[in-house]
mmCIF file of C-alpha atoms in Angstrom:
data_model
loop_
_atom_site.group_PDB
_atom_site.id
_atom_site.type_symbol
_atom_site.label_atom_id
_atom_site.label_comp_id
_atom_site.label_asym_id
_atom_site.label_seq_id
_atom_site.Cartn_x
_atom_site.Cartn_y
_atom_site.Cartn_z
ATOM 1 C CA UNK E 1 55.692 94.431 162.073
ATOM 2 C CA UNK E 2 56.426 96.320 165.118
ATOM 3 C CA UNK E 3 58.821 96.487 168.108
ATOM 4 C CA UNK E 4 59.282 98.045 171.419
ATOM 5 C CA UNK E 5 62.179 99.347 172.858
ATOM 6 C CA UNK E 6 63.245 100.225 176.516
ATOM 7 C CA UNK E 7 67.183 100.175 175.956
ATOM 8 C CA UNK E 8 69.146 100.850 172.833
ATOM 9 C CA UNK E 9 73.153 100.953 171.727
ATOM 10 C CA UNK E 10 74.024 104.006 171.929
ATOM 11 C CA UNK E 11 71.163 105.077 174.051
ATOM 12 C CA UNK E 12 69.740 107.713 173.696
ATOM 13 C CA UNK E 13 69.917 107.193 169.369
ATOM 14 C CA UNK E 14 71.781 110.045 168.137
ATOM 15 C CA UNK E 15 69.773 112.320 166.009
ATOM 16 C CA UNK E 16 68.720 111.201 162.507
ATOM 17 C CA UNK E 17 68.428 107.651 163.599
ATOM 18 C CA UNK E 18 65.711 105.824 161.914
ATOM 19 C CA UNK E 19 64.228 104.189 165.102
ATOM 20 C CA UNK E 20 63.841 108.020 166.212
ATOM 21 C CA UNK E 21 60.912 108.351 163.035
ATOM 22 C CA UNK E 22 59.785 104.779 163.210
ATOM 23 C CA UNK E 23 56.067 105.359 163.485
ATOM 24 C CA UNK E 24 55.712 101.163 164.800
ATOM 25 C CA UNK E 25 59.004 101.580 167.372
ATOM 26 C CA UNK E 26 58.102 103.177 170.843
ATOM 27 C CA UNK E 27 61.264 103.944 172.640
ATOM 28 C CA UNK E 28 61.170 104.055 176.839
ATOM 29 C CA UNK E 29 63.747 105.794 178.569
ATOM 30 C CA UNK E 30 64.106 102.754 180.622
ATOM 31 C CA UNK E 31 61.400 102.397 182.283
ATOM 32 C CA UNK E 32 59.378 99.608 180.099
ATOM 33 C CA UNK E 33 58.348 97.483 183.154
ATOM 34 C CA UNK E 34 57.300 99.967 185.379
ATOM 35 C CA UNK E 35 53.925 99.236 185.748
ATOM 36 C CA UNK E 36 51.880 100.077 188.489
ATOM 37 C CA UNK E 37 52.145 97.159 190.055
ATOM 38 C CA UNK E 38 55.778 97.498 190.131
ATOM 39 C CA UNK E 39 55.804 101.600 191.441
ATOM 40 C CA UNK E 40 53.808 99.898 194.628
ATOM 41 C CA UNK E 41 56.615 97.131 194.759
ATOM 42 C CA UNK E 42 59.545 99.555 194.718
ATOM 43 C CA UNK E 43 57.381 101.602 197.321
ATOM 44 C CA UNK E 44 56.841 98.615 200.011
ATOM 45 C CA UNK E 45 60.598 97.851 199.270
ATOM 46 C CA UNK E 46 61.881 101.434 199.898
ATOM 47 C CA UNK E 47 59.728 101.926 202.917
ATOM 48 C CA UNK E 48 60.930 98.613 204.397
ATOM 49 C CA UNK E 49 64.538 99.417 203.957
ATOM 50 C CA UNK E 50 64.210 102.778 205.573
ATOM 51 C CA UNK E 51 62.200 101.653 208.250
ATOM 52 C CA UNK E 52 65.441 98.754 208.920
ATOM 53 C CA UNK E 53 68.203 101.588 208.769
ATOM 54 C CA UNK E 54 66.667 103.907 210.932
ATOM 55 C CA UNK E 55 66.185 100.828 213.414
ATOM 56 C CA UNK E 56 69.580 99.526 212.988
ATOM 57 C CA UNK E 57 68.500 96.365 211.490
ATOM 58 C CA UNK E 58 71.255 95.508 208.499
ATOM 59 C CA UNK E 59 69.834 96.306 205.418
ATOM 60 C CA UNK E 60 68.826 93.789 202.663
ATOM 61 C CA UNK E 61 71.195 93.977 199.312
ATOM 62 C CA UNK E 62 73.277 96.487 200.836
ATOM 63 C CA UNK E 63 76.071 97.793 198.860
ATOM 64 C CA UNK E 64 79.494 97.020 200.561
ATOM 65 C CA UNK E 65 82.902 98.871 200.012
ATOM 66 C CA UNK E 66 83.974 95.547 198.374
ATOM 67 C CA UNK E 67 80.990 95.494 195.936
ATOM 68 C CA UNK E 68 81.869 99.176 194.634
ATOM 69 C CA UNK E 69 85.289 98.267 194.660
ATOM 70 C CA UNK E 70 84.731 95.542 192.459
ATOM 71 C CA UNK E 71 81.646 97.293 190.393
ATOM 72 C CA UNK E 72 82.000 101.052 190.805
ATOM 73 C CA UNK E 73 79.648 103.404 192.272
ATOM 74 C CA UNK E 74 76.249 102.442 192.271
#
């Protein structure tokens, strides 16, 4: 049996846990999905949104004062 981690509680495990020596438990520092496909999706997306702020088009998802109000700081 085997597993695959990409979060954990406490994250990272402190020293001396077993999933740290578990020879069948790969741990990802968050980053589990990021397949290629996925870099070239956050790509397109970043390029589009810079390409709408520096033409003054409102941005998609933007982060309003209200949201990190509500959430904290992004």
């Amino acid at each position: 049996m085997s597993a695959a981690l990409d979060v954990t509680d406490p994250e990272p495990p402190p020293a001396g846990h077993p999933l740290r020596t578990a020879p069948n438990v790969p741990i990802t520092p968050h980053v589990g999905a990021f397949t290629e496909s996925m870099r070239q999706r956050i790509y397109r997306l970043a390029s589009a949104q810079a390409h709408r702020y520096f033409s003054g088009v409102p941005l998609v998802d933007q982060i309003r004062r209200w949201h990190r109000a509500r959430y904290g700081p992004p």
